[in-house]
Coordinates of C-alpha atoms and ligand atoms in Angstrom, one line a residue:
Chain A
M1 CA 82.4 118.1 114.4
T2 CA 81.6 114.5 115.2
E3 CA 82.0 112.0 112.4
V4 CA 81.2 108.4 113.0
L5 CA 84.2 106.1 112.5
L6 CA 83.1 102.7 113.7
E7 CA 79.6 101.6 114.1
I8 CA 78.6 98.3 115.6
D9 CA 75.1 97.7 114.5
N10 CA 72.9 95.0 116.2
L11 CA 75.9 92.5 116.1
S12 CA 75.2 88.9 117.2
V13 CA 77.9 86.3 117.2
D14 CA 77.7 82.6 118.1
Y15 CA 80.3 80.0 118.9
E16 CA 79.4 76.6 117.6
T17 CA 80.2 74.2 120.4
G18 CA 79.5 70.6 121.4
R19 CA 76.8 71.8 123.8
G20 CA 75.0 73.8 121.1
D21 CA 75.4 77.4 120.0
L22 CA 77.1 79.7 122.6
K23 CA 75.6 83.1 122.1
A24 CA 78.7 85.1 122.8
L25 CA 77.4 88.4 121.5
R26 CA 73.8 89.5 121.3
N27 CA 72.5 92.6 119.5
I28 CA 75.5 94.7 120.3
S29 CA 75.2 98.3 119.1
F30 CA 77.4 101.3 119.8
S31 CA 79.5 103.7 117.8
L32 CA 82.9 105.4 117.9
N33 CA 83.5 108.9 116.5
K34 CA 86.7 110.1 114.9
G35 CA 89.3 110.9 117.5
E36 CA 87.2 109.6 120.4
I37 CA 88.2 107.2 123.2
V38 CA 85.5 104.7 124.0
G39 CA 86.0 102.3 126.9
I40 CA 84.4 98.8 127.1
V41 CA 84.1 97.3 130.6
G42 CA 82.8 94.0 131.7
E43 CA 83.6 90.8 133.6
S44 CA 85.8 88.1 132.2
G45 CA 83.9 86.1 129.6
C46 CA 81.4 88.8 128.7
G47 CA 82.6 88.8 125.2
K48 CA 85.1 91.7 124.9
S49 CA 87.7 89.7 123.0
T50 CA 85.0 88.2 120.8
L51 CA 83.9 91.7 119.9
I52 CA 87.4 92.8 119.0
S53 CA 88.1 89.7 116.9
S54 CA 84.8 90.3 115.1
I55 CA 85.8 93.8 114.2
L56 CA 89.2 92.6 112.9
R57 CA 87.6 89.5 111.4
L58 CA 90.2 87.3 113.1
T59 CA 87.6 85.0 114.8
A60 CA 88.0 81.4 115.8
P61 CA 87.0 78.9 113.2
N62 CA 83.8 78.0 115.1
T63 CA 82.5 81.5 115.0
R64 CA 79.2 82.3 113.3
F65 CA 78.1 85.8 112.5
R66 CA 74.4 85.6 113.1
E67 CA 73.2 89.1 112.3
G68 CA 74.3 92.7 112.3
E69 CA 77.0 94.8 110.8
V70 CA 80.4 96.2 111.7
R71 CA 80.7 99.5 109.7
F72 CA 84.1 101.2 109.5
K73 CA 84.0 104.5 107.6
G74 CA 80.6 103.4 106.3
R75 CA 81.8 100.0 104.9
N76 CA 80.5 96.8 106.4
L77 CA 83.7 94.9 107.3
L78 CA 81.8 91.6 107.6
N79 CA 81.3 91.3 103.9
I80 CA 84.4 92.9 102.3
S81 CA 87.0 90.6 100.7
E82 CA 89.8 89.1 102.8
Q83 CA 92.3 91.1 100.7
D84 CA 90.5 94.3 101.6
M85 CA 90.3 93.4 105.2
R86 CA 94.0 92.6 105.4
S87 CA 94.9 96.0 103.9
L88 CA 92.9 97.7 106.7
R89 CA 94.6 95.7 109.5
G90 CA 97.7 97.4 110.7
S91 CA 97.1 100.5 108.6
D92 CA 93.6 101.9 109.3
I93 CA 92.9 99.7 112.3
S94 CA 95.7 98.7 114.7
I95 CA 95.7 96.7 117.9
V96 CA 97.6 96.4 121.1
F97 CA 97.1 93.1 123.0
Q98 CA 96.9 92.3 126.6
D99 CA 100.1 90.4 127.3
P100 CA 103.3 92.3 126.3
M101 CA 105.4 89.2 127.1
Q102 CA 103.8 87.3 124.2
T103 CA 103.2 89.9 121.5
H104 CA 106.7 90.1 120.0
N105 CA 108.6 87.6 118.0
P106 CA 111.2 86.2 120.4
V107 CA 113.9 85.6 117.8
L108 CA 113.8 88.8 116.0
T109 CA 115.3 92.1 117.2
I110 CA 112.8 94.9 117.9
G111 CA 114.4 96.9 115.1
R112 CA 113.8 94.0 112.6
Q113 CA 110.2 93.8 113.7
M114 CA 109.6 97.5 113.5
L115 CA 111.1 97.5 110.0
D116 CA 108.8 94.6 109.1
I117 CA 105.7 96.2 110.3
Q118 CA 106.3 99.1 107.9
H119 CA 106.2 96.7 104.9
R120 CA 103.5 98.8 103.2
S121 CA 105.6 101.9 103.2
S122 CA 107.9 102.6 100.2
A123 CA 110.4 104.4 102.4
T124 CA 114.1 103.3 102.4
K125 CA 115.4 101.1 105.1
A126 CA 117.3 104.0 106.7
E127 CA 114.1 106.1 106.8
K128 CA 112.1 103.2 108.3
L129 CA 114.7 102.7 111.0
H130 CA 114.7 106.4 111.7
R131 CA 110.9 106.3 112.0
A132 CA 111.1 103.3 114.3
A133 CA 113.6 105.1 116.6
E134 CA 111.4 108.2 116.5
M135 CA 108.3 106.1 117.6
L136 CA 110.4 104.5 120.4
S137 CA 111.4 107.8 121.8
A138 CA 107.7 109.0 121.5
V139 CA 106.7 106.2 124.0
G140 CA 109.6 107.1 126.2
I141 CA 112.2 104.5 125.4
P142 CA 115.6 106.0 126.0
D143 CA 118.5 105.5 123.6
P144 CA 116.2 104.1 120.9
Q145 CA 119.0 103.6 118.3
A146 CA 120.7 101.0 120.6
R147 CA 117.5 99.5 121.7
L148 CA 116.5 98.7 118.2
K149 CA 119.3 96.1 118.1
Q150 CA 118.0 94.2 121.1
F151 CA 115.6 91.3 121.4
P152 CA 112.3 91.4 123.1
H153 CA 113.6 89.5 126.2
E154 CA 116.0 92.3 126.9
F155 CA 113.1 94.6 127.7
S156 CA 110.8 94.8 130.8
G157 CA 107.1 94.2 130.5
G158 CA 106.2 97.8 130.6
M159 CA 108.7 98.7 127.9
R160 CA 107.5 95.9 125.7
Q161 CA 103.9 97.1 126.0
R162 CA 105.1 100.7 125.1
I163 CA 106.9 99.2 122.1
A164 CA 103.7 97.4 121.1
I165 CA 101.9 100.7 121.3
A166 CA 104.7 102.4 119.2
M167 CA 104.3 99.6 116.6
A168 CA 100.6 99.9 116.5
L169 CA 100.7 103.6 116.1
M170 CA 103.5 103.6 113.5
S171 CA 101.0 103.6 110.6
E172 CA 99.0 106.5 112.1
P173 CA 95.8 104.4 112.2
D174 CA 92.3 106.0 112.5
L175 CA 91.4 103.4 115.1
L176 CA 93.5 101.8 117.8
I177 CA 92.0 98.9 119.6
A178 CA 93.6 98.2 123.0
D179 CA 92.6 94.9 124.6
E180 CA 93.3 95.3 128.3
P181 CA 96.8 96.7 127.5
T182 CA 97.6 97.3 131.2
T183 CA 96.1 94.3 132.9
A184 CA 99.4 92.5 132.9
L185 CA 101.3 95.4 134.4
D186 CA 101.6 97.0 137.8
A187 CA 99.9 100.2 138.8
T188 CA 102.8 102.7 138.2
L189 CA 103.5 101.2 134.8
E190 CA 99.8 101.4 134.0
V191 CA 99.8 105.1 134.6
Q192 CA 102.8 105.6 132.4
I193 CA 101.3 103.6 129.6
I194 CA 98.0 105.5 129.8
E195 CA 99.9 108.8 129.7
H196 CA 101.8 107.8 126.6
L197 CA 98.7 106.4 125.0
R198 CA 96.8 109.6 125.6
S199 CA 99.5 112.0 124.4
L200 CA 100.0 109.9 121.2
Q201 CA 96.3 109.7 120.7
Q202 CA 96.0 113.5 120.9
D203 CA 99.0 114.0 118.5
M204 CA 97.6 111.6 115.9
N205 CA 93.9 112.2 116.6
C206 CA 93.2 108.5 116.3
A207 CA 90.1 107.0 117.9
V208 CA 90.7 104.4 120.6
L209 CA 88.5 101.4 121.6
F210 CA 89.9 100.7 125.1
I211 CA 89.0 97.4 126.7
S212 CA 89.6 97.2 130.4
H213 CA 88.7 95.5 133.7
H214 CA 89.9 98.6 135.4
L215 CA 87.2 101.1 136.1
G216 CA 89.6 103.7 137.2
V217 CA 91.5 103.7 133.9
I218 CA 88.3 103.9 132.0
A219 CA 87.1 106.9 134.0
E220 CA 90.4 108.6 133.5
L221 CA 91.0 108.0 129.9
C222 CA 87.7 107.5 128.1
D223 CA 85.1 110.0 126.7
R224 CA 82.4 107.4 126.6
V225 CA 81.9 103.9 128.1
V226 CA 80.1 100.8 127.1
V227 CA 79.2 98.3 129.9
M228 CA 78.9 94.8 128.8
Y229 CA 77.4 91.9 130.6
A230 CA 77.2 88.3 129.4
G231 CA 77.4 89.2 125.7
A232 CA 75.2 92.2 125.7
V233 CA 75.5 95.9 126.2
V234 CA 73.6 96.8 129.4
E235 CA 74.6 100.5 129.6
S236 CA 76.4 103.0 127.5
G237 CA 77.0 106.7 127.5
D238 CA 79.2 109.6 128.6
V239 CA 81.9 108.6 131.1
R240 CA 80.8 111.1 133.7
E241 CA 77.1 110.2 133.3
I242 CA 77.8 106.5 133.7
F243 CA 80.0 106.8 136.8
G244 CA 77.9 109.7 138.3
N245 CA 74.4 108.5 137.5
P246 CA 74.5 104.8 136.6
K247 CA 71.1 103.5 135.4
H248 CA 71.7 99.8 135.3
P249 CA 71.9 97.8 138.5
Y250 CA 74.9 95.9 137.1
T251 CA 76.9 99.1 136.5
R252 CA 75.8 100.4 140.0
R253 CA 77.1 97.2 141.6
L254 CA 80.4 97.5 139.7
I255 CA 80.8 101.1 141.0
D256 CA 79.4 100.5 144.5
C257 CA 81.7 97.6 145.2
D258 CA 84.6 100.0 145.5
P259 CA 83.1 103.5 146.0
G260 CA 85.9 105.8 147.1
H261 CA 88.8 104.1 145.5
I262 CA 87.7 103.7 141.9
K263 CA 90.4 105.9 140.6
E264 CA 93.3 104.2 142.3
R265 CA 92.2 100.8 143.5
A266 CA 89.7 99.0 141.3
R267 CA 92.4 97.2 139.4
V268 CA 90.3 94.2 138.9
L269 CA 86.6 94.3 138.5
P270 CA 85.0 93.9 142.0
T271 CA 83.2 90.6 142.2
I272 CA 79.5 90.5 142.4
P273 CA 77.8 87.5 144.1
G274 CA 76.1 85.0 141.8
E275 CA 77.2 83.6 138.5
V276 CA 77.1 84.7 134.9
P277 CA 74.4 82.8 133.0
D278 CA 75.4 80.0 130.7
L279 CA 75.6 81.5 127.2
A280 CA 74.8 78.3 125.5
N281 CA 71.5 78.0 127.5
L282 CA 70.3 81.5 128.2
P283 CA 67.5 82.0 130.7
K284 CA 64.4 83.8 129.7
G285 CA 64.1 87.5 130.4
C286 CA 66.8 89.8 131.7
I287 CA 70.3 88.2 131.8
F288 CA 71.2 90.0 135.0
R289 CA 68.0 89.0 136.8
E290 CA 69.4 86.2 138.9
R291 CA 72.1 88.5 140.4
C292 CA 70.0 91.6 140.7
D293 CA 68.5 92.6 144.0
Q294 CA 65.9 94.8 142.3
A295 CA 64.4 92.1 140.0
M296 CA 60.7 92.2 139.4
P297 CA 58.3 89.8 137.8
R298 CA 58.6 91.7 134.5
C299 CA 62.4 90.9 134.4
T300 CA 61.6 87.2 134.1
A301 CA 58.9 87.7 131.5
S302 CA 61.0 89.6 128.8
V303 CA 64.3 91.0 127.9
P304 CA 64.6 94.8 128.5
P305 CA 65.7 96.6 125.4
L306 CA 68.6 99.1 125.4
Q307 CA 66.7 102.3 125.8
T308 CA 67.8 105.9 125.5
I309 CA 67.6 107.7 128.8
A310 CA 69.1 111.0 127.9
E311 CA 69.1 112.2 124.3
I312 CA 71.8 114.8 124.7
T313 CA 74.4 112.7 126.3
G314 CA 73.4 109.5 124.5
H315 CA 73.0 107.7 127.8
R316 CA 71.3 104.3 127.2
A317 CA 70.5 101.4 129.6
A318 CA 68.8 98.0 129.3
C319 CA 66.7 97.7 132.5
W320 CA 63.0 97.7 133.2
L321 CA 63.5 99.9 136.2
N322 CA 64.1 102.9 133.9
H323 CA 60.8 102.1 132.1
E324 CA 59.0 102.2 135.4
E325 CA 60.7 105.5 136.3
M326 CA 59.8 107.0 133.0
A327 CA 56.3 105.8 133.2
S328 CA 55.7 107.3 136.6
Chain B
M1 CA 119.2 93.7 109.1
T2 CA 122.3 95.5 110.1
N3 CA 123.0 93.1 112.9
S4 CA 122.5 89.7 111.2
R5 CA 126.2 89.4 110.9
S6 CA 126.8 90.2 114.5
E7 CA 124.2 87.6 115.3
L8 CA 126.1 84.9 113.4
T9 CA 129.2 86.0 115.2
Q10 CA 127.4 85.7 118.5
I11 CA 126.4 82.1 117.7
V12 CA 130.0 81.3 116.8
V13 CA 131.3 82.9 119.9
G14 CA 128.8 81.0 122.0
I15 CA 129.9 77.7 120.5
V16 CA 133.6 78.5 121.0
R17 CA 133.1 79.5 124.6
D18 CA 131.7 76.0 125.5
P19 CA 134.6 73.6 125.7
L20 CA 132.4 70.8 124.2
G21 CA 131.4 73.1 121.4
L22 CA 135.0 74.1 120.8
V23 CA 136.1 70.5 120.4
G24 CA 133.1 69.8 118.1
L25 CA 133.9 72.9 116.1
L26 CA 137.6 71.9 115.8
I27 CA 136.7 68.3 114.7
V28 CA 134.0 69.5 112.2
G29 CA 136.4 72.2 111.0
S30 CA 139.2 69.8 110.3
I31 CA 137.0 67.4 108.5
V32 CA 135.7 70.2 106.3
F33 CA 139.2 71.4 105.8
C34 CA 140.5 68.0 104.9
A35 CA 137.6 67.6 102.4
I36 CA 138.2 70.9 100.7
F37 CA 142.0 70.6 100.5
A38 CA 142.2 66.8 100.2
A39 CA 144.1 67.0 97.0
W40 CA 146.8 69.1 98.6
I41 CA 147.0 67.4 102.0
A42 CA 147.0 63.8 100.8
P43 CA 150.7 62.8 100.3
Y44 CA 149.9 60.2 97.6
D45 CA 147.4 59.7 94.9
P46 CA 144.7 57.7 96.9
V47 CA 144.1 55.4 94.1
A48 CA 147.7 54.9 92.9
M49 CA 148.7 51.3 93.4
N50 CA 152.2 50.2 94.4
I51 CA 152.5 46.3 94.5
Q52 CA 156.0 46.6 96.0
A53 CA 154.6 48.3 99.1
R54 CA 151.6 46.1 100.0
L55 CA 150.2 45.9 103.5
E56 CA 153.0 47.9 105.1
G57 CA 152.8 49.0 108.7
P58 CA 152.9 52.7 109.7
S59 CA 156.1 54.5 108.7
L60 CA 157.2 58.0 108.1
A61 CA 156.4 57.5 104.4
H62 CA 153.0 55.9 105.2
P63 CA 151.6 57.1 108.6
L64 CA 148.7 54.6 108.5
G65 CA 150.5 52.0 106.4
T66 CA 149.3 50.7 103.0
D67 CA 146.5 48.4 101.8
Q68 CA 146.6 45.2 99.9
L69 CA 147.2 47.1 96.6
G70 CA 149.9 49.2 98.1
R71 CA 147.7 52.4 98.3
D72 CA 148.6 54.9 101.0
T73 CA 145.9 54.5 103.8
F74 CA 146.4 58.1 105.1
S75 CA 145.7 59.6 101.7
R76 CA 142.6 57.4 101.3
V77 CA 141.4 58.5 104.8
I78 CA 141.8 62.2 103.8
M79 CA 140.0 61.7 100.4
G80 CA 137.4 59.7 102.3
S81 CA 136.3 62.8 104.2
Q82 CA 135.5 64.4 100.8
V83 CA 133.3 61.4 99.9
A84 CA 131.6 61.4 103.3
L85 CA 130.7 65.1 103.1
K86 CA 129.7 64.9 99.5
V87 CA 127.0 62.4 100.5
A88 CA 126.1 63.8 104.0
L89 CA 125.8 67.5 103.2
P90 CA 123.5 67.5 100.2
A91 CA 121.5 64.7 101.7
V92 CA 121.0 66.3 105.1
F93 CA 120.5 69.9 103.9
G94 CA 118.4 68.8 101.0
A95 CA 116.1 66.9 103.4
M96 CA 116.1 69.8 105.8
F97 CA 115.0 72.4 103.3
I98 CA 112.4 70.2 101.6
G99 CA 111.2 68.9 105.0
L100 CA 111.0 72.5 106.3
A101 CA 108.9 73.7 103.4
L102 CA 106.5 70.7 103.5
G103 CA 106.3 70.8 107.3
M104 CA 105.4 74.5 107.3
I105 CA 102.8 74.0 104.6
A106 CA 101.3 71.1 106.5
G107 CA 101.3 73.1 109.8
Y108 CA 99.8 76.3 108.3
G109 CA 97.8 75.1 105.4
P110 CA 94.3 73.7 105.3
K111 CA 93.5 70.5 107.3
W112 CA 93.1 68.2 104.3
L113 CA 96.5 69.1 103.0
D114 CA 98.0 68.5 106.4
N115 CA 96.4 65.0 106.5
L116 CA 97.6 64.2 103.0
L117 CA 101.2 65.3 103.8
M118 CA 101.2 63.5 107.1
L119 CA 100.1 60.3 105.3
L120 CA 102.9 60.7 102.9
F121 CA 105.5 61.3 105.6
D122 CA 104.3 58.3 107.6
T123 CA 104.5 56.1 104.6
L124 CA 108.0 57.3 103.8
R125 CA 109.1 56.9 107.3
S126 CA 107.8 53.4 107.6
F127 CA 110.5 52.2 105.2
P128 CA 113.6 51.3 107.2
T129 CA 116.4 53.4 105.7
V130 CA 118.9 50.6 105.3
M131 CA 116.5 48.1 103.7
F132 CA 115.1 50.9 101.5
A133 CA 118.7 51.8 100.5
L134 CA 119.5 48.1 99.8
A135 CA 116.5 47.8 97.6
V136 CA 117.1 51.0 95.6
V137 CA 120.8 50.2 95.2
A138 CA 119.9 46.7 94.0
L139 CA 117.6 48.3 91.5
V140 CA 119.5 51.2 90.1
G141 CA 123.1 50.2 91.0
P142 CA 125.4 51.8 93.6
S143 CA 126.5 55.4 93.2
L144 CA 127.0 58.5 95.3
Q145 CA 123.7 60.0 94.0
T146 CA 121.7 57.0 94.9
V147 CA 122.9 57.2 98.5
V148 CA 122.1 60.9 98.6
L149 CA 118.6 60.4 97.2
V150 CA 117.8 57.5 99.5
V151 CA 118.9 59.2 102.6
M152 CA 117.1 62.4 101.6
A153 CA 113.9 60.6 100.9
T154 CA 113.9 58.8 104.2
S155 CA 114.9 61.7 106.4
I156 CA 112.6 64.3 104.9
P157 CA 109.6 63.1 107.1
T158 CA 111.7 63.7 110.3
Y159 CA 112.4 67.3 109.4
A160 CA 108.9 67.9 108.1
R161 CA 107.4 66.6 111.3
V162 CA 109.5 68.8 113.5
A163 CA 108.8 71.8 111.2
R164 CA 105.1 71.0 111.3
T165 CA 104.9 70.7 115.1
Q166 CA 106.7 74.0 115.4
T167 CA 104.5 75.7 112.9
L168 CA 101.4 74.4 114.7
S169 CA 102.4 75.7 118.0
L170 CA 103.6 79.0 116.6
R171 CA 100.4 79.4 114.6
N172 CA 98.4 79.8 117.8
S173 CA 100.9 81.9 119.6
E174 CA 100.1 85.5 120.4
F175 CA 102.8 87.2 118.4
I176 CA 101.6 85.4 115.2
L177 CA 98.0 86.5 116.0
A178 CA 99.4 90.0 116.5
E179 CA 101.1 89.9 113.1
R180 CA 97.8 88.8 111.5
A181 CA 96.0 91.6 113.3
M182 CA 98.5 94.0 111.9
G183 CA 97.8 92.8 108.4
A184 CA 100.7 90.5 107.6
S185 CA 100.2 88.2 104.6
V186 CA 100.7 84.4 104.8
F187 CA 104.1 84.6 103.2
R188 CA 105.2 87.3 105.6
I189 CA 104.0 85.3 108.5
L190 CA 105.7 82.1 107.4
G191 CA 108.9 83.6 105.9
V192 CA 109.6 86.5 108.2
H193 CA 108.1 85.4 111.5
M194 CA 107.9 81.6 111.7
L195 CA 111.0 80.6 109.7
P196 CA 113.5 82.2 112.1
N197 CA 111.7 80.4 115.0
I198 CA 112.0 77.0 113.3
I199 CA 115.2 77.1 111.4
G200 CA 117.4 76.9 114.5
V201 CA 115.8 73.7 115.7
L202 CA 116.1 72.1 112.3
A203 CA 119.8 73.2 111.9
V204 CA 120.6 71.5 115.2
L205 CA 118.7 68.4 114.1
A206 CA 120.7 68.5 110.8
A207 CA 124.0 68.8 112.5
M208 CA 123.2 65.7 114.7
D209 CA 122.0 63.9 111.6
I210 CA 125.2 64.3 109.5
P211 CA 127.1 61.6 111.4
T212 CA 124.2 59.2 111.0
V213 CA 124.4 59.7 107.3
I214 CA 128.2 59.4 107.2
A215 CA 127.8 56.1 109.1
L216 CA 125.1 55.0 106.7
E217 CA 127.3 55.8 103.7
A218 CA 130.2 53.9 105.4
G219 CA 127.8 51.0 106.1
L220 CA 126.5 50.8 102.5
S221 CA 130.1 51.1 101.1
F222 CA 131.1 48.4 103.6
L223 CA 128.5 46.1 102.1
G224 CA 129.8 47.2 98.6
L225 CA 126.6 49.1 97.9
G226 CA 127.8 52.6 98.4
V227 CA 130.3 54.4 96.2
K228 CA 132.1 52.4 93.6
P229 CA 135.7 51.4 94.0
P230 CA 138.3 52.6 93.8
T231 CA 136.8 55.8 95.2
P232 CA 138.1 56.0 98.7
S233 CA 135.3 55.9 101.2
W234 CA 135.7 55.3 104.9
G235 CA 133.3 52.4 104.5
A236 CA 135.3 50.9 101.7
L237 CA 138.4 51.2 103.9
L238 CA 136.6 49.4 106.7
K239 CA 135.5 46.7 104.3
D240 CA 139.1 46.1 103.1
G241 CA 140.4 46.4 106.6
Y242 CA 137.9 43.8 107.9
A243 CA 139.0 41.3 105.4
L244 CA 142.6 41.9 106.2
I245 CA 142.4 42.4 109.9
R246 CA 144.9 39.5 110.6
Q247 CA 147.5 41.0 108.3
T248 CA 147.2 44.7 109.3
P249 CA 144.9 46.5 111.7
W250 CA 145.6 49.9 110.3
L251 CA 143.0 49.8 107.6
V252 CA 140.2 49.3 110.2
V253 CA 141.7 52.1 112.3
G254 CA 141.9 54.4 109.2
G255 CA 138.3 53.7 108.3
G256 CA 136.8 53.5 111.7
L257 CA 138.4 56.4 113.6
P258 CA 137.2 59.1 111.2
V259 CA 133.6 57.8 111.5
I260 CA 133.8 57.9 115.3
L261 CA 135.4 61.4 115.3
A262 CA 132.9 62.7 112.9
T263 CA 130.1 61.4 115.0
L264 CA 131.4 63.0 118.2
G265 CA 132.4 66.2 116.5
F266 CA 129.0 66.9 114.8
T267 CA 127.1 65.8 117.9
F268 CA 129.1 68.1 120.2
F269 CA 128.7 70.9 117.7
G270 CA 124.9 70.3 117.4
E271 CA 124.3 70.1 121.1
T272 CA 126.2 73.3 121.8
M273 CA 124.4 75.0 118.9
R274 CA 121.1 74.0 120.3
D275 CA 121.8 76.0 123.4
V276 CA 123.3 78.9 121.6
V277 CA 120.7 79.6 118.8
D278 CA 117.9 80.3 121.3
P279 CA 118.3 84.0 122.0
K280 CA 116.6 83.6 125.4
L281 CA 119.2 81.2 126.6
R282 CA 122.1 83.3 125.1
K283 CA 124.0 85.1 127.7
Q284 CA 123.4 88.8 128.0
R285 CA 126.0 90.9 126.2
Ligands
ATP401 N1 86.4 79.7 120.2 C1 85.4 79.6 121.1 N2 84.5 78.6 121.2 C2 83.6 78.5 122.1 N3 83.4 79.4 123.1 C3 84.3 80.5 123.1 C4 85.3 80.6 122.2 N4 86.0 81.7 122.4 C5 85.4 82.3 123.5 N5 84.4 81.5 123.9 C6 83.4 81.8 125.0 O1 82.8 83.0 124.7 C7 82.6 83.9 125.8 C8 83.2 85.2 125.6 O2 84.6 85.1 125.5 P1 85.6 86.3 125.3 O3 86.9 85.8 125.2 O4 85.1 87.2 124.3 O5 85.5 87.0 126.8 P2 86.3 88.3 127.3 O6 85.3 89.3 127.7 O7 87.3 88.7 126.4 O8 86.9 87.7 128.6 P3 88.3 88.1 129.3 O9 88.1 89.3 130.1 O10 88.6 87.0 130.2 O11 89.3 88.2 128.2 C9 83.2 83.1 127.0 O12 82.1 82.4 127.7 C10 84.1 82.1 126.3 O13 84.2 80.9 127.1
MG402 MG1 89.5 88.8 126.5

């Protein structure tokens, strides 16, 4: 049974800047079912972090929500009270950040922090410590009882990220957001983290929104994938569909850049010639037009809508080429 | 937390391991010891006069001689430590805690409140402490409490500014963002997560500030504007000693040496503590 957990519906977000409004997100729509893992890929600056902070409503002060909704279990998070929002954070929705070296309080022991994060629970301190130790061993930290007494700087980067995952999953959330959790780590550690993440995710049946630069990890871990480019969704669908039969030139370029090695090698998104358009001053028509080798006159004239290509798999792409294809 | 005690022990061990820290700790320890047990250590009543034994040099009976009223200088020095700490500790720790609270509010609260508090701090800071003290003492008369209040008022801004700067930089740090993303309330963020990151710096600042306040109290008493005679303060000793320097140098030594020792002791202590309270700098166990 698929039950929708998170639904981003036509979300547009601006940043007010000295140069005018920077259109960081434009008409983003996708959804996440209960227990599903959805990946978001896209170059640096395409708006991944903006999207996450919009979901958690922890945006920069110059953020303006222009239109759209973020529905979590049917409730629009953009207009519930701050109090309600805070009670969702860390209990129903948890997050793991990119840089494990920065996400822990440097002057508190890991145990102290893991106790603190259970502040909503009415369990006794001994029970909470027990639970903390349990979570640490679940992410493969040996000798958790002793480790709880140590400070963050006494752990390696990989361990710290596993601790961050343990802390995020402590409350058994329905949704875990992971913002490039492995980008700061080397390849072997990355595999380890992904393994732990997957096994915990299966045990708890929580949905994961997994943001990454790394196509290989997305291919390995995710059920579905959303490809973002310059603040918009250009393609989304089943992982195998997207990687096997990409319908947007941008996705194709991402994959083509490193054909045989996607699984192991594509740690960083391959670079594509040309520049991302200025979000404060968007060109007319398709945003990928200037870097696209298949651009047509139509691409300059108007923005291609995100269109369903295959109903069954939910494959969607925003490119005029598909319209031509379907027409013929 | 189960290991908060072991953490304190660790800080003490860290200080003792450093020779400078050990010296500082010993000096600070003896001053505190003298202040607490002054009544037992002092061989004579520090205010008891003995006209027969005026201006005597050091002897077995009077290790630092006697003053113009025949009072035992050594006893007055010992009692003086009590006066010094009675002024310095409440003034410094009072200023530290008020400054900490105001600084964190300024750093984490809304912009207008920050501006308002900063204006207040800058105004307070623009009064030169000594001038301000003289004016207040002239208005309400000399007393221990007056000195404490004046010192507190003029040093709150220093602590508040440091606390504010720390709060501002912590506020944008990733682990605080992480805490917010995990649903921590403002009080939890300030109390549980920011406070332990700020308190160490302020404690070091406070330790270094104590000798300044001791010297200020001595200075005010020297000018006759501090504690009222016959209360034995180091500044009062210096004042008497200065007038009588031709007859006996022992009063100046008795008043001056403790001030210098206290300055060195608290500074060494503070400097070592600064290195030790930062867990990242602390040696691996
Ligand atoms: N507070 C802000 N004010 C103005 N512009 C911003 C602000 N935050 C982000 N931006 C801009 O919005 C765009 C999207 O930024 P965002 O951080 O969401 O990208 P990202 O996809 O997370 O990138 P990365 O992969 O590097 O983390 C970028 O062009 C960025 O420069
Ligand atoms: Mg980002």
